Amino acid sequence: MGGRRTTIGGGPSSGAEGASGEGGPLRRVEARYAGRTMVVDIAEGASVGELRQSCALALAEPAACLTMLCAGHKLSVESAAMSDVIPLGSRLMLLNRGPPPPPRLTIVDTRRGTSAYAMEVPIGLSVAELIELARQAVGFPISMIEATLFSSHLKVFLKPELPVSSYDLPTLSEACLLAAPPPCNAVVPRVSSLLRGQSTGRLGRVSPLTGPP
């Protein structure tokens, strides 16, 4: 990322707002971490994920271990534009909580009433790769070339081109595997009553999956 300069400490500001680097106009972002103030000058059009990587590089910490908060809200959508979620003049709070546990998804095939419970999603997986794993887990027919996943927690269809980490999924949630890309006004069918009350073992019970409102 061009034009990035990083300073750690409480020293005087060098006035980077409005300055330009190789990547265009720069923006200065301040953050508190372990009692210190960190200052990052980063391209104005950077994403939340790029800002996280910059902070991690400055702190020599794994990016996956850093939790970023702004005005009490967790910044978890890596692809979000920094300028959309961090108002000018805001200060970030950085926390090191260790690497988050990989999310687990219960995949439900509503066509046949089959499911795969609490399937672990490997770190770094894309949604397209997750769809392929889900197809194998529930025995989705090979003849069905196209498939898509609907998250019951987020009430959205997961985009194949994005990494799974782009979505703020809880540790345990459900997703519905459907044939063919759905139209914009698609309604996901409710899970068959045959699935109601089935147990995920030590991870708890599965609630019925519902479609978007």
PDB file of C-alpha atoms in Angstrom, residues 21-212:
ATOM      1  CA  GLY A  21       1.333   9.416  -1.175  1.00  0.00           C
ATOM      2  CA  GLU A  22       1.765   6.988  -4.035  1.00  0.00           C
ATOM      3  CA  GLY A  23      -1.746   5.652  -3.417  1.00  0.00           C
ATOM      4  CA  GLY A  24      -3.408   9.096  -3.392  1.00  0.00           C
ATOM      5  CA  PRO A  25      -4.618  11.265  -0.485  1.00  0.00           C
ATOM      6  CA  LEU A  26      -3.671  10.041   2.973  1.00  0.00           C
ATOM      7  CA  ARG A  27      -5.741   9.974   6.127  1.00  0.00           C
ATOM      8  CA  ARG A  28      -4.413   9.945   9.654  1.00  0.00           C
ATOM      9  CA  VAL A  29      -5.991   7.431  12.039  1.00  0.00           C
ATOM     10  CA  GLU A  30      -5.199   7.326  15.752  1.00  0.00           C
ATOM     11  CA  ALA A  31      -5.665   4.258  17.900  1.00  0.00           C
ATOM     12  CA  ARG A  32      -5.086   3.292  21.527  1.00  0.00           C
ATOM     13  CA  TYR A  33      -3.352   0.002  22.219  1.00  0.00           C
ATOM     14  CA  ALA A  34      -2.041  -1.204  25.587  1.00  0.00           C
ATOM     15  CA  GLY A  35      -1.844   2.340  26.970  1.00  0.00           C
ATOM     16  CA  ARG A  36      -0.080   3.757  23.909  1.00  0.00           C
ATOM     17  CA  THR A  37      -1.307   5.921  21.057  1.00  0.00           C
ATOM     18  CA  MET A  38      -0.623   4.585  17.586  1.00  0.00           C
ATOM     19  CA  VAL A  39      -0.821   6.862  14.559  1.00  0.00           C
ATOM     20  CA  VAL A  40      -1.250   5.399  11.073  1.00  0.00           C
ATOM     21  CA  ASP A  41      -1.202   7.429   7.869  1.00  0.00           C
ATOM     22  CA  ILE A  42      -3.021   5.347   5.283  1.00  0.00           C
ATOM     23  CA  ALA A  43      -4.621   5.824   1.863  1.00  0.00           C
ATOM     24  CA  GLU A  44      -8.011   7.541   2.153  1.00  0.00           C
ATOM     25  CA  GLY A  45      -9.696   4.774   0.151  1.00  0.00           C
ATOM     26  CA  ALA A  46      -8.313   1.914   2.261  1.00  0.00           C
ATOM     27  CA  SER A  47     -10.572  -0.828   3.587  1.00  0.00           C
ATOM     28  CA  VAL A  48     -11.015  -1.932   7.200  1.00  0.00           C
ATOM     29  CA  GLY A  49      -8.946  -5.013   6.421  1.00  0.00           C
ATOM     30  CA  GLU A  50      -6.075  -2.917   5.062  1.00  0.00           C
ATOM     31  CA  LEU A  51      -6.169  -0.712   8.145  1.00  0.00           C
ATOM     32  CA  ARG A  52      -6.072  -3.805  10.375  1.00  0.00           C
ATOM     33  CA  GLN A  53      -3.054  -5.098   8.460  1.00  0.00           C
ATOM     34  CA  SER A  54      -1.299  -1.726   8.863  1.00  0.00           C
ATOM     35  CA  CYS A  55      -1.912  -1.684  12.613  1.00  0.00           C
ATOM     36  CA  ALA A  56      -0.778  -5.299  12.944  1.00  0.00           C
ATOM     37  CA  LEU A  57       2.418  -4.542  11.020  1.00  0.00           C
ATOM     38  CA  ALA A  58       3.196  -1.568  13.248  1.00  0.00           C
ATOM     39  CA  LEU A  59       2.596  -3.593  16.408  1.00  0.00           C
ATOM     40  CA  ALA A  60       4.258  -6.795  15.159  1.00  0.00           C
ATOM     41  CA  GLU A  61       1.075  -8.665  16.096  1.00  0.00           C
ATOM     42  CA  PRO A  62      -0.960 -11.123  13.964  1.00  0.00           C
ATOM     43  CA  ALA A  63      -3.791  -9.243  12.279  1.00  0.00           C
ATOM     44  CA  ALA A  64      -6.248 -12.011  13.238  1.00  0.00           C
ATOM     45  CA  CYS A  65      -5.583 -11.286  16.922  1.00  0.00           C
ATOM     46  CA  LEU A  66      -6.538  -7.600  16.742  1.00  0.00           C
ATOM     47  CA  THR A  67     -10.064  -6.447  17.501  1.00  0.00           C
ATOM     48  CA  MET A  68     -10.800  -2.895  16.293  1.00  0.00           C
ATOM     49  CA  LEU A  69     -13.477  -0.771  17.962  1.00  0.00           C
ATOM     50  CA  CYS A  70     -14.765   2.652  16.909  1.00  0.00           C
ATOM     51  CA  ALA A  71     -17.302   4.475  19.092  1.00  0.00           C
ATOM     52  CA  GLY A  72     -18.015   1.176  20.825  1.00  0.00           C
ATOM     53  CA  HIS A  73     -18.744  -0.704  17.595  1.00  0.00           C
ATOM     54  CA  LYS A  74     -16.648  -3.654  16.458  1.00  0.00           C
ATOM     55  CA  LEU A  75     -15.197  -3.251  12.967  1.00  0.00           C
ATOM     56  CA  SER A  76     -15.501  -6.756  11.569  1.00  0.00           C
ATOM     57  CA  VAL A  77     -16.364  -6.367   7.864  1.00  0.00           C
ATOM     58  CA  GLU A  78     -12.913  -6.444   6.287  1.00  0.00           C
ATOM     59  CA  SER A  79     -14.115  -5.254   2.884  1.00  0.00           C
ATOM     60  CA  ALA A  80     -15.911  -2.168   4.258  1.00  0.00           C
ATOM     61  CA  ALA A  81     -14.461   1.194   3.251  1.00  0.00           C
ATOM     62  CA  MET A  82     -12.612   2.775   6.157  1.00  0.00           C
ATOM     63  CA  SER A  83     -14.174   6.168   5.374  1.00  0.00           C
ATOM     64  CA  ASP A  84     -17.692   4.674   5.727  1.00  0.00           C
ATOM     65  CA  VAL A  85     -17.261   3.262   9.237  1.00  0.00           C
ATOM     66  CA  ILE A  86     -14.649   5.514  10.869  1.00  0.00           C
ATOM     67  CA  PRO A  87     -15.760   9.176  11.041  1.00  0.00           C
ATOM     68  CA  LEU A  88     -13.083  11.832  10.687  1.00  0.00           C
ATOM     69  CA  GLY A  89     -11.505  12.648  14.025  1.00  0.00           C
ATOM     70  CA  SER A  90     -12.522   9.332  15.601  1.00  0.00           C
ATOM     71  CA  ARG A  91     -10.038   7.323  17.641  1.00  0.00           C
ATOM     72  CA  LEU A  92      -9.857   3.557  17.435  1.00  0.00           C
ATOM     73  CA  MET A  93      -9.452   1.157  20.320  1.00  0.00           C
ATOM     74  CA  LEU A  94      -7.302  -1.897  19.555  1.00  0.00           C
ATOM     75  CA  LEU A  95      -7.566  -5.058  21.642  1.00  0.00           C
ATOM     76  CA  ASN A  96      -5.510  -8.227  21.398  1.00  0.00           C
ATOM     77  CA  ARG A  97      -7.840 -11.090  22.249  1.00  0.00           C
ATOM     78  CA  GLY A  98      -5.912 -13.840  20.535  1.00  0.00           C
ATOM     79  CA  PRO A  99      -7.013 -15.523  17.320  1.00  0.00           C
ATOM     80  CA  PRO A 100     -10.793 -16.038  17.202  1.00  0.00           C
ATOM     81  CA  PRO A 101     -12.031 -19.627  17.065  1.00  0.00           C
ATOM     82  CA  PRO A 102     -13.033 -20.695  13.547  1.00  0.00           C
ATOM     83  CA  PRO A 103     -16.794 -20.443  13.040  1.00  0.00           C
ATOM     84  CA  ARG A 104     -18.872 -23.603  12.779  1.00  0.00           C
ATOM     85  CA  LEU A 105     -21.785 -23.830  10.384  1.00  0.00           C
ATOM     86  CA  THR A 106     -24.684 -26.240  10.340  1.00  0.00           C
ATOM     87  CA  ILE A 107     -25.386 -26.742   6.631  1.00  0.00           C
ATOM     88  CA  VAL A 108     -28.996 -27.546   5.744  1.00  0.00           C
ATOM     89  CA  ASP A 109     -30.135 -28.900   2.366  1.00  0.00           C
ATOM     90  CA  THR A 110     -33.839 -28.019   2.387  1.00  0.00           C
ATOM     91  CA  ARG A 111     -34.476 -29.931  -0.838  1.00  0.00           C
ATOM     92  CA  ARG A 112     -33.891 -33.299   0.795  1.00  0.00           C
ATOM     93  CA  GLY A 113     -34.094 -32.452   4.500  1.00  0.00           C
ATOM     94  CA  THR A 114     -30.472 -33.402   5.157  1.00  0.00           C
ATOM     95  CA  SER A 115     -27.913 -31.490   7.168  1.00  0.00           C
ATOM     96  CA  ALA A 116     -24.305 -31.458   8.337  1.00  0.00           C
ATOM     97  CA  TYR A 117     -23.972 -30.215  11.903  1.00  0.00           C
ATOM     98  CA  ALA A 118     -21.349 -27.802  13.276  1.00  0.00           C
ATOM     99  CA  MET A 119     -18.993 -28.040  10.290  1.00  0.00           C
ATOM    100  CA  GLU A 120     -15.761 -26.173  11.053  1.00  0.00           C
ATOM    101  CA  VAL A 121     -14.875 -23.404   8.589  1.00  0.00           C
ATOM    102  CA  PRO A 122     -11.074 -23.273   8.099  1.00  0.00           C
ATOM    103  CA  ILE A 123      -9.434 -19.856   8.460  1.00  0.00           C
ATOM    104  CA  GLY A 124      -8.849 -18.115   5.134  1.00  0.00           C
ATOM    105  CA  LEU A 125     -11.562 -20.023   3.283  1.00  0.00           C
ATOM    106  CA  SER A 126     -13.523 -18.258   0.555  1.00  0.00           C
ATOM    107  CA  VAL A 127     -17.298 -18.540   0.309  1.00  0.00           C
ATOM    108  CA  ALA A 128     -16.894 -20.413  -2.995  1.00  0.00           C
ATOM    109  CA  GLU A 129     -14.672 -22.988  -1.270  1.00  0.00           C
ATOM    110  CA  LEU A 130     -17.134 -23.217   1.624  1.00  0.00           C
ATOM    111  CA  ILE A 131     -19.948 -23.956  -0.832  1.00  0.00           C
ATOM    112  CA  GLU A 132     -17.940 -26.860  -2.256  1.00  0.00           C
ATOM    113  CA  LEU A 133     -17.314 -28.241   1.247  1.00  0.00           C
ATOM    114  CA  ALA A 134     -20.999 -27.854   2.056  1.00  0.00           C
ATOM    115  CA  ARG A 135     -22.003 -29.712  -1.111  1.00  0.00           C
ATOM    116  CA  GLN A 136     -19.784 -32.632  -0.141  1.00  0.00           C
ATOM    117  CA  ALA A 137     -20.976 -32.596   3.480  1.00  0.00           C
ATOM    118  CA  VAL A 138     -24.687 -32.953   2.632  1.00  0.00           C
ATOM    119  CA  GLY A 139     -24.275 -34.976  -0.564  1.00  0.00           C
ATOM    120  CA  PHE A 140     -25.539 -32.202  -2.849  1.00  0.00           C
ATOM    121  CA  PRO A 141     -26.072 -33.737  -6.342  1.00  0.00           C
ATOM    122  CA  ILE A 142     -23.209 -33.195  -8.784  1.00  0.00           C
ATOM    123  CA  SER A 143     -25.810 -32.553 -11.498  1.00  0.00           C
ATOM    124  CA  MET A 144     -26.709 -29.330  -9.668  1.00  0.00           C
ATOM    125  CA  ILE A 145     -23.839 -27.240 -11.027  1.00  0.00           C
ATOM    126  CA  GLU A 146     -24.694 -23.981  -9.259  1.00  0.00           C
ATOM    127  CA  ALA A 147     -25.246 -23.643  -5.524  1.00  0.00           C
ATOM    128  CA  THR A 148     -25.415 -20.815  -3.025  1.00  0.00           C
ATOM    129  CA  LEU A 149     -25.479 -20.369   0.758  1.00  0.00           C
ATOM    130  CA  PHE A 150     -27.958 -18.330   2.778  1.00  0.00           C
ATOM    131  CA  SER A 151     -26.909 -17.347   6.320  1.00  0.00           C
ATOM    132  CA  SER A 152     -29.794 -17.581   8.774  1.00  0.00           C
ATOM    133  CA  HIS A 153     -27.887 -15.386  11.247  1.00  0.00           C
ATOM    134  CA  LEU A 154     -27.120 -12.510   8.858  1.00  0.00           C
ATOM    135  CA  LYS A 155     -30.210 -13.007   6.647  1.00  0.00           C
ATOM    136  CA  VAL A 156     -28.130 -12.633   3.479  1.00  0.00           C
ATOM    137  CA  PHE A 157     -26.837 -14.811   0.647  1.00  0.00           C
ATOM    138  CA  LEU A 158     -23.068 -15.206   0.984  1.00  0.00           C
ATOM    139  CA  LYS A 159     -21.179 -13.944  -2.054  1.00  0.00           C
ATOM    140  CA  PRO A 160     -18.862 -16.622  -3.520  1.00  0.00           C
ATOM    141  CA  GLU A 161     -16.160 -14.118  -4.442  1.00  0.00           C
ATOM    142  CA  LEU A 162     -15.668 -12.926  -0.846  1.00  0.00           C
ATOM    143  CA  PRO A 163     -13.698 -14.571   1.972  1.00  0.00           C
ATOM    144  CA  VAL A 164     -15.822 -16.052   4.752  1.00  0.00           C
ATOM    145  CA  SER A 165     -14.045 -13.674   7.150  1.00  0.00           C
ATOM    146  CA  SER A 166     -15.826 -10.766   5.409  1.00  0.00           C
ATOM    147  CA  TYR A 167     -18.962 -11.798   7.288  1.00  0.00           C
ATOM    148  CA  ASP A 168     -19.384 -11.379  11.038  1.00  0.00           C
ATOM    149  CA  LEU A 169     -20.526 -14.940  11.724  1.00  0.00           C
ATOM    150  CA  PRO A 170     -20.974 -16.144  15.304  1.00  0.00           C
ATOM    151  CA  THR A 171     -19.100 -19.178  16.596  1.00  0.00           C
ATOM    152  CA  LEU A 172     -22.063 -21.416  15.768  1.00  0.00           C
ATOM    153  CA  SER A 173     -24.729 -20.621  13.180  1.00  0.00           C
ATOM    154  CA  GLU A 174     -26.721 -22.123  10.319  1.00  0.00           C
ATOM    155  CA  ALA A 175     -26.661 -21.762   6.542  1.00  0.00           C
ATOM    156  CA  CYS A 176     -29.032 -23.097   3.913  1.00  0.00           C
ATOM    157  CA  LEU A 177     -27.588 -24.677   0.736  1.00  0.00           C
ATOM    158  CA  LEU A 178     -29.707 -23.884  -2.324  1.00  0.00           C
ATOM    159  CA  ALA A 179     -29.499 -24.838  -5.984  1.00  0.00           C
ATOM    160  CA  ALA A 180     -28.673 -22.116  -8.539  1.00  0.00           C
ATOM    161  CA  PRO A 181     -28.025 -18.425  -7.785  1.00  0.00           C
ATOM    162  CA  PRO A 182     -31.285 -17.015  -6.367  1.00  0.00           C
ATOM    163  CA  PRO A 183     -32.961 -13.880  -7.764  1.00  0.00           C
ATOM    164  CA  CYS A 184     -32.880 -10.721  -5.665  1.00  0.00           C
ATOM    165  CA  ASN A 185     -36.376 -11.359  -4.301  1.00  0.00           C
ATOM    166  CA  ALA A 186     -35.805 -15.039  -3.519  1.00  0.00           C
ATOM    167  CA  VAL A 187     -37.388 -16.426  -0.368  1.00  0.00           C
ATOM    168  CA  VAL A 188     -35.579 -19.243   1.402  1.00  0.00           C
ATOM    169  CA  PRO A 189     -37.899 -22.098   2.438  1.00  0.00           C
ATOM    170  CA  ARG A 190     -38.189 -22.962   6.087  1.00  0.00           C
ATOM    171  CA  VAL A 191     -36.363 -26.009   7.341  1.00  0.00           C
ATOM    172  CA  SER A 192     -38.456 -29.170   7.321  1.00  0.00           C
ATOM    173  CA  SER A 193     -39.995 -30.113  10.638  1.00  0.00           C
ATOM    174  CA  LEU A 194     -37.960 -33.304  10.338  1.00  0.00           C
ATOM    175  CA  LEU A 195     -34.918 -31.228  11.309  1.00  0.00           C
ATOM    176  CA  ARG A 196     -36.506 -29.545  14.288  1.00  0.00           C
ATOM    177  CA  GLY A 197     -35.124 -30.605  17.646  1.00  0.00           C
ATOM    178  CA  GLN A 198     -32.156 -32.501  16.257  1.00  0.00           C
ATOM    179  CA  SER A 199     -29.073 -32.044  18.381  1.00  0.00           C
ATOM    180  CA  THR A 200     -25.588 -30.800  17.511  1.00  0.00           C
ATOM    181  CA  GLY A 201     -24.152 -32.748  20.456  1.00  0.00           C
ATOM    182  CA  ARG A 202     -22.082 -30.747  22.881  1.00  0.00           C
ATOM    183  CA  LEU A 203     -22.562 -27.578  20.851  1.00  0.00           C
ATOM    184  CA  GLY A 204     -26.267 -27.353  21.656  1.00  0.00           C
ATOM    185  CA  ARG A 205     -29.506 -27.703  19.718  1.00  0.00           C
ATOM    186  CA  VAL A 206     -30.269 -26.432  16.247  1.00  0.00           C
ATOM    187  CA  SER A 207     -33.090 -23.961  15.803  1.00  0.00           C
ATOM    188  CA  PRO A 208     -35.252 -23.942  12.652  1.00  0.00           C
ATOM    189  CA  LEU A 209     -33.802 -21.987   9.744  1.00  0.00           C
ATOM    190  CA  THR A 210     -35.941 -19.206   8.388  1.00  0.00           C
ATOM    191  CA  GLY A 211     -35.637 -17.130   5.276  1.00  0.00           C
ATOM    192  CA  PRO A 212     -35.276 -13.390   4.932  1.00  0.00           C
TER     193      PRO A 212
END
